[in-house]
Amino acid sequence: MYPPPDGQDLTEEQARELDDTFLASDPFQYFSSRIASLLTWHEGAPMSDVPLPEPEPGSIRAEFNQYLQRPAADGPFKDLDVHAQVAADALAVRHHAAEALLRLACARLAPSMGAAVRCLWAEIAAGPTQIAEVIERLNASAQEADPGERMLRALVEPGRLETARDSPEIVDACNVLVEWLGYAARLLSPAEIDLQAGHNKVKHGLAVRARSDMRVTFLTTPPNADGSVPLSALTGPDAIDIFDQPVLELLARGPKVDGHRQGLEITQLRLKPSALLAEAYMLAMAHGALFHVAAVEHFKDRDDLREYQLPPPFPGYPVGGPRPKNIDAHAPLGMRFPLTTPPGGGQVRREAGIGFRDRFQILDIDHANRSSGRVVDG
């Protein structure tokens, strides 16, 4: 039950009660639970023709089968490609955590609504729609005076703020979380390998293909005269692995180049579930710290809420890391291949190539002289 409308802006009572609800949640627990469930599913789910064990009576899986009107032992799960599915979901949870972090940080550090009464929940819900505007506001706020002090106040438990300034460990931990905030902005910004497009295609219609049967390796050993490729060429020291993890293929228009729309391109993303989920956890940790501090500030001196366990727990200080550079940072992000020229005319401005975090390597592919071969044990 919330107070009824009393004008175009929220009243002080409405804002307080909305944030009473919002800031009593535990988003770090939410993301941690999603990450834990994916790790458990990846490790314990059946593959191929290995059946799931029969569910216990009354379990959620037993009820699931009942709703589908299927015998408990004959559930619908067969020939599962768990590795590919977990990889796609790991990408989704990482980007979800990144977007949640950016929007919360924007609402806390660069509010946009300009309302007389501040309501964090309303600021996030009715703030900028486009993530590009969120990032722009955050970048602008970072230019304000003493950004280091602002981030300490935003990330450190209020009760420890005075001692935190003289604690190298806590300052280092805050710097770690700030690096993850910057990494979130890079993940959701246009790039040579458009990770944000991959996430969007997953959640908007599943216009992708996730697969664990694809491997790409650059070889220095040419095929034999009969077209065969020795297995040792793929595993030897001169082989360069590009895709050694599940791959997500997506079709999308590339980001604009100098303000001009680009044509269709196919992108293949390398998805390493353990790395994606580790990054998701660190992004969620930064979000959890921001959220906890906001909740402490909101609920202070609230005698009417002392019976509840508020605010949600602080996620801890990541002293020493990991930082973004510590998690799978040197592996390829993926490859892209242009398919059509720009709709406004002109030449392709986004060539085929392999993308890494810090560079993009253009590939000059001779399509006229393509050949195929088969791998043999030798």
GROMACS .gro file of C-alpha atoms in nm:
model
  378
    1MET     CA    1   0.000   0.000   0.000
    2TYR     CA    2   0.154   0.327  -0.114
    3PRO     CA    3   0.025   0.686  -0.085
    4PRO     CA    4  -0.197   0.795  -0.380
    5PRO     CA    5  -0.089   1.050  -0.646
    6ASP     CA    6  -0.056   1.410  -0.529
    7GLY     CA    7   0.090   1.587  -0.831
    8GLN     CA    8   0.337   1.512  -1.110
    9ASP     CA    9   0.629   1.455  -0.873
   10LEU     CA   10   0.671   1.207  -0.593
   11THR     CA   11   0.587   1.330  -0.245
   12GLU     CA   12   0.840   1.292   0.034
   13GLU     CA   13   0.628   1.015   0.187
   14GLN     CA   14   0.603   0.829  -0.145
   15ALA     CA   15   0.978   0.855  -0.206
   16ARG     CA   16   1.058   0.728   0.143
   17GLU     CA   17   0.823   0.430   0.119
   18LEU     CA   18   0.945   0.338  -0.231
   19ASP     CA   19   1.306   0.334  -0.118
   20ASP     CA   20   1.203   0.148   0.198
   21THR     CA   21   1.099  -0.130  -0.036
   22PHE     CA   22   1.379  -0.106  -0.293
   23LEU     CA   23   1.670  -0.070  -0.052
   24ALA     CA   24   1.550  -0.363   0.159
   25SER     CA   25   1.630  -0.601  -0.128
   26ASP     CA   26   1.963  -0.782  -0.164
   27PRO     CA   27   2.086  -0.759  -0.524
   28PHE     CA   28   2.427  -0.907  -0.441
   29GLN     CA   29   2.249  -1.219  -0.318
   30TYR     CA   30   2.046  -1.224  -0.639
   31PHE     CA   31   2.351  -1.218  -0.866
   32SER     CA   32   2.545  -1.458  -0.642
   33SER     CA   33   2.258  -1.707  -0.658
   34ARG     CA   34   2.240  -1.686  -1.038
   35ILE     CA   35   2.616  -1.739  -1.065
   36ALA     CA   36   2.610  -2.031  -0.822
   37SER     CA   37   2.321  -2.197  -1.007
   38LEU     CA   38   2.504  -2.175  -1.340
   39LEU     CA   39   2.824  -2.315  -1.191
   40THR     CA   40   2.628  -2.603  -1.036
   41TRP     CA   41   2.437  -2.671  -1.358
   42HIS     CA   42   2.756  -2.667  -1.563
   43GLU     CA   43   2.926  -2.916  -1.332
   44GLY     CA   44   2.637  -3.151  -1.263
   45ALA     CA   45   2.399  -3.149  -1.560
   46PRO     CA   46   2.374  -3.456  -1.784
   47MET     CA   47   2.529  -3.459  -2.127
   48SER     CA   48   2.415  -3.639  -2.441
   49ASP     CA   49   2.219  -3.956  -2.360
   50VAL     CA   50   2.297  -3.965  -1.986
   51PRO     CA   51   1.956  -3.919  -1.818
   52LEU     CA   52   1.878  -3.702  -1.522
   53PRO     CA   53   1.821  -3.899  -1.201
   54GLU     CA   54   1.457  -3.952  -1.111
   55PRO     CA   55   1.335  -3.653  -0.909
   56GLU     CA   56   1.235  -3.683  -0.546
   57PRO     CA   57   0.857  -3.669  -0.486
   58GLY     CA   58   0.749  -3.313  -0.412
   59SER     CA   59   1.069  -3.162  -0.555
   60ILE     CA   60   1.055  -2.868  -0.793
   61ARG     CA   61   1.159  -3.096  -1.081
   62ALA     CA   62   0.885  -3.346  -0.997
   63GLU     CA   63   0.626  -3.066  -0.999
   64PHE     CA   64   0.776  -2.936  -1.323
   65ASN     CA   65   0.718  -3.272  -1.491
   66GLN     CA   66   0.365  -3.287  -1.349
   67TYR     CA   67   0.280  -2.950  -1.500
   68LEU     CA   68   0.408  -3.075  -1.835
   69GLN     CA   69   0.202  -3.395  -1.790
   70ARG     CA   70   0.511  -3.612  -1.830
   71PRO     CA   71   0.614  -3.914  -1.623
   72ALA     CA   72   0.881  -3.821  -1.373
   73ALA     CA   73   1.138  -4.052  -1.530
   74ASP     CA   74   1.064  -3.929  -1.882
   75GLY     CA   75   1.126  -3.558  -1.844
   76PRO     CA   76   1.189  -3.349  -2.156
   77PHE     CA   77   1.566  -3.317  -2.116
   78LYS     CA   78   1.766  -3.515  -2.368
   79ASP     CA   79   2.079  -3.444  -2.571
   80LEU     CA   80   2.162  -3.134  -2.374
   81ASP     CA   81   2.442  -2.902  -2.484
   82VAL     CA   82   2.495  -2.767  -2.136
   83HIS     CA   83   2.833  -2.606  -2.208
   84ALA     CA   84   2.688  -2.384  -2.481
   85GLN     CA   85   2.379  -2.293  -2.279
   86VAL     CA   86   2.572  -2.206  -1.964
   87ALA     CA   87   2.813  -1.997  -2.172
   88ALA     CA   88   2.526  -1.796  -2.323
   89ASP     CA   89   2.364  -1.749  -1.982
   90ALA     CA   90   2.699  -1.651  -1.830
   91LEU     CA   91   2.727  -1.374  -2.091
   92ALA     CA   92   2.375  -1.264  -2.002
   93VAL     CA   93   2.436  -1.251  -1.626
   94ARG     CA   94   2.765  -1.065  -1.673
   95HIS     CA   95   2.600  -0.797  -1.888
   96HIS     CA   96   2.302  -0.785  -1.654
   97ALA     CA   97   2.537  -0.716  -1.362
   98ALA     CA   98   2.728  -0.458  -1.567
   99GLU     CA   99   2.413  -0.268  -1.661
  100ALA     CA  100   2.276  -0.284  -1.305
  101LEU     CA  101   2.605  -0.143  -1.174
  102LEU     CA  102   2.613   0.143  -1.427
  103ARG     CA  103   2.251   0.245  -1.367
  104LEU     CA  104   2.287   0.236  -0.989
  105ALA     CA  105   2.613   0.433  -1.007
  106CYS     CA  106   2.449   0.690  -1.234
  107ALA     CA  107   2.153   0.728  -1.000
  108ARG     CA  108   2.386   0.776  -0.701
  109LEU     CA  109   2.660   0.988  -0.859
  110ALA     CA  110   2.492   1.166  -1.152
  111PRO     CA  111   2.116   1.191  -1.089
  112SER     CA  112   1.918   1.322  -1.384
  113MET     CA  113   1.559   1.372  -1.272
  114GLY     CA  114   1.616   1.697  -1.083
  115ALA     CA  115   1.319   1.630  -0.854
  116ALA     CA  116   1.284   1.818  -0.530
  117VAL     CA  117   1.247   1.487  -0.345
  118ARG     CA  118   1.516   1.225  -0.406
  119CYS     CA  119   1.408   0.863  -0.462
  120LEU     CA  120   1.678   0.620  -0.569
  121TRP     CA  121   1.433   0.364  -0.706
  122ALA     CA  122   1.257   0.629  -0.917
  123GLU     CA  123   1.593   0.764  -1.037
  124ILE     CA  124   1.690   0.421  -1.170
  125ALA     CA  125   1.346   0.333  -1.306
  126ALA     CA  126   1.276   0.667  -1.476
  127GLY     CA  127   1.632   0.776  -1.549
  128PRO     CA  128   1.808   0.760  -1.888
  129THR     CA  129   1.675   0.486  -2.115
  130GLN     CA  130   1.982   0.453  -2.335
  131ILE     CA  131   2.288   0.304  -2.169
  132ALA     CA  132   2.503   0.544  -2.372
  133GLU     CA  133   2.347   0.836  -2.184
  134VAL     CA  134   2.408   0.661  -1.853
  135ILE     CA  135   2.777   0.622  -1.940
  136GLU     CA  136   2.796   0.982  -2.062
  137ARG     CA  137   2.654   1.109  -1.731
  138LEU     CA  138   2.895   0.897  -1.531
  139ASN     CA  139   3.192   1.021  -1.735
  140ALA     CA  140   3.080   1.379  -1.679
  141SER     CA  141   3.043   1.324  -1.304
  142ALA     CA  142   3.395   1.179  -1.290
  143GLN     CA  143   3.532   1.520  -1.392
  144GLU     CA  144   3.393   1.685  -1.080
  145ALA     CA  145   3.613   1.789  -0.791
  146ASP     CA  146   3.776   1.517  -0.580
  147PRO     CA  147   3.632   1.206  -0.751
  148GLY     CA  148   3.838   0.982  -0.522
  149GLU     CA  149   3.661   1.112  -0.213
  150ARG     CA  150   3.322   1.070  -0.385
  151MET     CA  151   3.395   0.707  -0.463
  152LEU     CA  152   3.515   0.637  -0.109
  153ARG     CA  153   3.190   0.778   0.027
  154ALA     CA  154   2.991   0.572  -0.225
  155LEU     CA  155   3.169   0.239  -0.166
  156VAL     CA  156   3.285   0.230   0.197
  157GLU     CA  157   3.057   0.140   0.485
  158PRO     CA  158   2.970   0.472   0.651
  159GLY     CA  159   3.087   0.347   0.989
  160ARG     CA  160   3.435   0.281   0.850
  161LEU     CA  161   3.471   0.590   0.632
  162GLU     CA  162   3.696   0.788   0.868
  163THR     CA  163   3.946   0.505   0.913
  164ALA     CA  164   3.920   0.400   0.546
  165ARG     CA  165   4.104   0.711   0.428
  166ASP     CA  166   4.414   0.596   0.620
  167SER     CA  167   4.378   0.229   0.524
  168PRO     CA  168   4.579   0.127   0.213
  169GLU     CA  169   4.384  -0.200   0.200
  170ILE     CA  170   4.041  -0.036   0.185
  171VAL     CA  171   4.159   0.232  -0.059
  172ASP     CA  172   4.300  -0.044  -0.281
  173ALA     CA  173   3.974  -0.238  -0.259
  174CYS     CA  174   3.777   0.072  -0.363
  175ASN     CA  175   4.014   0.123  -0.656
  176VAL     CA  176   3.945  -0.238  -0.759
  177LEU     CA  177   3.569  -0.173  -0.755
  178VAL     CA  178   3.613   0.151  -0.951
  179GLU     CA  179   3.807  -0.042  -1.216
  180TRP     CA  180   3.514  -0.282  -1.246
  181LEU     CA  181   3.281   0.015  -1.289
  182GLY     CA  182   3.498   0.134  -1.578
  183TYR     CA  183   3.505  -0.218  -1.720
  184ALA     CA  184   3.124  -0.229  -1.711
  185ALA     CA  185   3.115   0.087  -1.921
  186ARG     CA  186   3.351  -0.067  -2.177
  187LEU     CA  187   3.144  -0.385  -2.196
  188LEU     CA  188   2.829  -0.189  -2.280
  189SER     CA  189   2.988   0.056  -2.525
  190PRO     CA  190   3.029   0.010  -2.903
  191ALA     CA  191   3.350  -0.171  -2.988
  192GLU     CA  192   3.533  -0.360  -3.262
  193ILE     CA  193   3.381  -0.681  -3.122
  194ASP     CA  194   3.030  -0.577  -3.028
  195LEU     CA  195   2.965  -0.766  -2.703
  196GLN     CA  196   2.661  -0.555  -2.623
  197ALA     CA  197   2.499  -0.658  -2.952
  198GLY     CA  198   2.551  -1.021  -2.855
  199HIS     CA  199   2.377  -0.967  -2.524
  200ASN     CA  200   2.090  -0.782  -2.691
  201LYS     CA  201   2.041  -1.057  -2.949
  202VAL     CA  202   2.024  -1.315  -2.670
  203LYS     CA  203   1.754  -1.134  -2.474
  204HIS     CA  204   1.559  -0.994  -2.772
  205GLY     CA  205   1.432  -1.297  -2.960
  206LEU     CA  206   1.732  -1.529  -2.914
  207ALA     CA  207   1.864  -1.434  -3.259
  208VAL     CA  208   2.189  -1.619  -3.196
  209ARG     CA  209   2.341  -1.963  -3.209
  210ALA     CA  210   2.528  -2.093  -2.906
  211ARG     CA  211   2.749  -2.391  -2.979
  212SER     CA  212   3.020  -2.595  -2.812
  213ASP     CA  213   3.124  -2.793  -3.121
  214MET     CA  214   3.324  -2.518  -3.290
  215ARG     CA  215   3.699  -2.483  -3.264
  216VAL     CA  216   3.920  -2.236  -3.452
  217THR     CA  217   4.297  -2.273  -3.448
  218PHE     CA  218   4.553  -2.096  -3.663
  219LEU     CA  219   4.808  -2.342  -3.798
  220THR     CA  220   5.155  -2.290  -3.934
  221THR     CA  221   5.161  -2.646  -4.072
  222PRO     CA  222   4.992  -2.670  -4.415
  223PRO     CA  223   4.761  -2.961  -4.501
  224ASN     CA  224   4.911  -3.272  -4.658
  225ALA     CA  225   4.878  -3.331  -5.029
  226ASP     CA  226   4.569  -3.548  -4.971
  227GLY     CA  227   4.399  -3.267  -4.773
  228SER     CA  228   4.452  -3.425  -4.433
  229VAL     CA  229   4.575  -3.225  -4.134
  230PRO     CA  230   4.769  -3.409  -3.864
  231LEU     CA  231   4.621  -3.380  -3.518
  232SER     CA  232   4.963  -3.278  -3.388
  233ALA     CA  233   4.935  -2.960  -3.596
  234LEU     CA  234   4.635  -2.854  -3.385
  235THR     CA  235   4.796  -2.934  -3.051
  236GLY     CA  236   5.160  -2.846  -3.117
  237PRO     CA  237   5.348  -2.539  -2.992
  238ASP     CA  238   5.304  -2.353  -3.322
  239ALA     CA  239   4.922  -2.372  -3.313
  240ILE     CA  240   4.733  -2.060  -3.198
  241ASP     CA  241   4.393  -2.126  -3.042
  242ILE     CA  242   4.125  -1.868  -3.121
  243PHE     CA  243   3.814  -2.057  -3.014
  244ASP     CA  244   3.881  -2.316  -2.745
  245GLN     CA  245   3.556  -2.246  -2.556
  246PRO     CA  246   3.186  -2.238  -2.651
  247VAL     CA  247   3.099  -1.983  -2.921
  248LEU     CA  248   2.801  -1.753  -2.962
  249GLU     CA  249   2.730  -1.654  -3.324
  250LEU     CA  250   2.515  -1.348  -3.389
  251LEU     CA  251   2.402  -1.148  -3.690
  252ALA     CA  252   2.364  -0.773  -3.647
  253ARG     CA  253   2.443  -0.436  -3.799
  254GLY     CA  254   2.774  -0.304  -3.680
  255PRO     CA  255   2.794   0.011  -3.467
  256LYS     CA  256   2.804   0.341  -3.654
  257VAL     CA  257   3.141   0.458  -3.785
  258ASP     CA  258   3.184   0.837  -3.794
  259GLY     CA  259   2.807   0.869  -3.763
  260HIS     CA  260   2.732   0.640  -4.059
  261ARG     CA  261   2.531   0.319  -4.030
  262GLN     CA  262   2.708  -0.003  -4.121
  263GLY     CA  263   2.596  -0.318  -4.297
  264LEU     CA  264   2.526  -0.661  -4.156
  265GLU     CA  265   2.811  -0.852  -3.998
  266ILE     CA  266   2.840  -1.195  -3.843
  267THR     CA  267   3.019  -1.205  -3.510
  268GLN     CA  268   3.151  -1.509  -3.327
  269LEU     CA  269   3.209  -1.454  -2.955
  270ARG     CA  270   3.437  -1.675  -2.749
  271LEU     CA  271   3.259  -1.744  -2.420
  272LYS     CA  272   3.451  -1.894  -2.129
  273PRO     CA  273   3.190  -1.956  -1.858
  274SER     CA  274   3.429  -1.951  -1.562
  275ALA     CA  275   3.574  -1.615  -1.668
  276LEU     CA  276   3.235  -1.464  -1.751
  277LEU     CA  277   3.093  -1.568  -1.415
  278ALA     CA  278   3.399  -1.445  -1.225
  279GLU     CA  279   3.358  -1.107  -1.396
  280ALA     CA  280   2.986  -1.110  -1.318
  281TYR     CA  281   3.067  -1.172  -0.951
  282MET     CA  282   3.306  -0.877  -0.933
  283LEU     CA  283   3.059  -0.648  -1.109
  284ALA     CA  284   2.790  -0.764  -0.865
  285MET     CA  285   3.028  -0.700  -0.576
  286ALA     CA  286   3.076  -0.338  -0.687
  287HIS     CA  287   2.699  -0.305  -0.726
  288GLY     CA  288   2.645  -0.458  -0.382
  289ALA     CA  289   2.884  -0.211  -0.217
  290LEU     CA  290   2.711   0.088  -0.380
  291PHE     CA  291   2.372  -0.053  -0.284
  292HIS     CA  292   2.468  -0.123   0.078
  293VAL     CA  293   2.599   0.229   0.134
  294ALA     CA  294   2.284   0.379  -0.019
  295ALA     CA  295   2.069   0.159   0.206
  296VAL     CA  296   2.265   0.253   0.520
  297GLU     CA  297   2.217   0.621   0.442
  298HIS     CA  298   1.846   0.571   0.376
  299PHE     CA  299   1.766   0.366   0.686
  300LYS     CA  300   1.978   0.555   0.941
  301ASP     CA  301   1.785   0.678   1.245
  302ARG     CA  302   1.476   0.481   1.139
  303ASP     CA  303   1.341   0.344   1.465
  304ASP     CA  304   1.030   0.216   1.286
  305LEU     CA  305   1.238  -0.040   1.095
  306ARG     CA  306   1.469  -0.171   1.367
  307GLU     CA  307   1.287  -0.504   1.382
  308TYR     CA  308   1.392  -0.585   1.024
  309GLN     CA  309   1.740  -0.692   0.921
  310LEU     CA  310   1.824  -0.379   0.725
  311PRO     CA  311   2.024  -0.284   0.532
  312PRO     CA  312   2.135  -0.589   0.328
  313PRO     CA  313   2.484  -0.717   0.415
  314PHE     CA  314   2.796  -0.549   0.276
  315PRO     CA  315   2.963  -0.775   0.014
  316GLY     CA  316   3.315  -0.721   0.146
  317TYR     CA  317   3.631  -0.546   0.027
  318PRO     CA  318   3.822  -0.710  -0.263
  319VAL     CA  319   4.167  -0.622  -0.129
  320GLY     CA  320   4.427  -0.704  -0.392
  321GLY     CA  321   4.176  -0.782  -0.664
  322PRO     CA  322   4.098  -0.941  -0.890
  323ARG     CA  323   4.097  -0.654  -1.136
  324PRO     CA  324   3.963  -0.687  -1.492
  325LYS     CA  325   4.317  -0.742  -1.619
  326ASN     CA  326   4.345  -1.052  -1.399
  327ILE     CA  327   4.060  -1.249  -1.559
  328ASP     CA  328   4.117  -1.407  -1.902
  329ALA     CA  329   4.237  -1.070  -2.030
  330HIS     CA  330   4.468  -1.187  -2.309
  331ALA     CA  331   4.231  -1.431  -2.481
  332PRO     CA  332   4.050  -1.332  -2.803
  333LEU     CA  333   3.705  -1.181  -2.759
  334GLY     CA  334   3.591  -1.311  -3.096
  335MET     CA  335   3.593  -1.267  -3.472
  336ARG     CA  336   3.374  -1.066  -3.707
  337PHE     CA  337   3.304  -1.085  -4.079
  338PRO     CA  338   3.121  -0.813  -4.279
  339LEU     CA  339   2.842  -0.940  -4.501
  340THR     CA  340   2.690  -0.630  -4.666
  341THR     CA  341   2.803  -0.278  -4.746
  342PRO     CA  342   2.661   0.019  -4.554
  343PRO     CA  343   2.294   0.101  -4.632
  344GLY     CA  344   2.390   0.459  -4.721
  345GLY     CA  345   2.651   0.344  -4.972
  346GLY     CA  346   3.027   0.340  -4.956
  347GLN     CA  347   3.285   0.084  -4.861
  348VAL     CA  348   3.284  -0.149  -4.562
  349ARG     CA  349   3.441   0.034  -4.266
  350ARG     CA  350   3.453  -0.263  -4.028
  351GLU     CA  351   3.677  -0.525  -4.184
  352ALA     CA  352   3.703  -0.893  -4.096
  353GLY     CA  353   3.932  -0.968  -3.807
  354ILE     CA  354   4.001  -1.093  -3.456
  355GLY     CA  355   3.931  -0.871  -3.158
  356PHE     CA  356   4.109  -0.858  -2.825
  357ARG     CA  357   4.049  -0.627  -2.531
  358ASP     CA  358   4.327  -0.391  -2.635
  359ARG     CA  359   4.350  -0.433  -3.012
  360PHE     CA  360   4.184  -0.554  -3.331
  361GLN     CA  361   4.375  -0.761  -3.586
  362ILE     CA  362   4.243  -0.728  -3.943
  363LEU     CA  363   4.237  -1.052  -4.141
  364ASP     CA  364   4.306  -1.060  -4.514
  365ILE     CA  365   4.117  -1.371  -4.624
  366ASP     CA  366   4.162  -1.521  -4.971
  367HIS     CA  367   3.810  -1.653  -5.029
  368ALA     CA  368   3.887  -1.749  -5.390
  369ASN     CA  369   4.136  -2.014  -5.283
  370ARG     CA  370   3.957  -2.171  -4.990
  371SER     CA  371   4.018  -2.538  -4.924
  372SER     CA  372   3.897  -2.794  -4.676
  373GLY     CA  373   4.066  -3.079  -4.501
  374ARG     CA  374   4.012  -3.342  -4.239
  375VAL     CA  375   4.200  -3.395  -3.916
  376VAL     CA  376   4.373  -3.728  -3.876
  377ASP     CA  377   4.542  -3.877  -3.572
  378GLY     CA  378   4.904  -3.843  -3.660
   0.00000   0.00000   0.00000
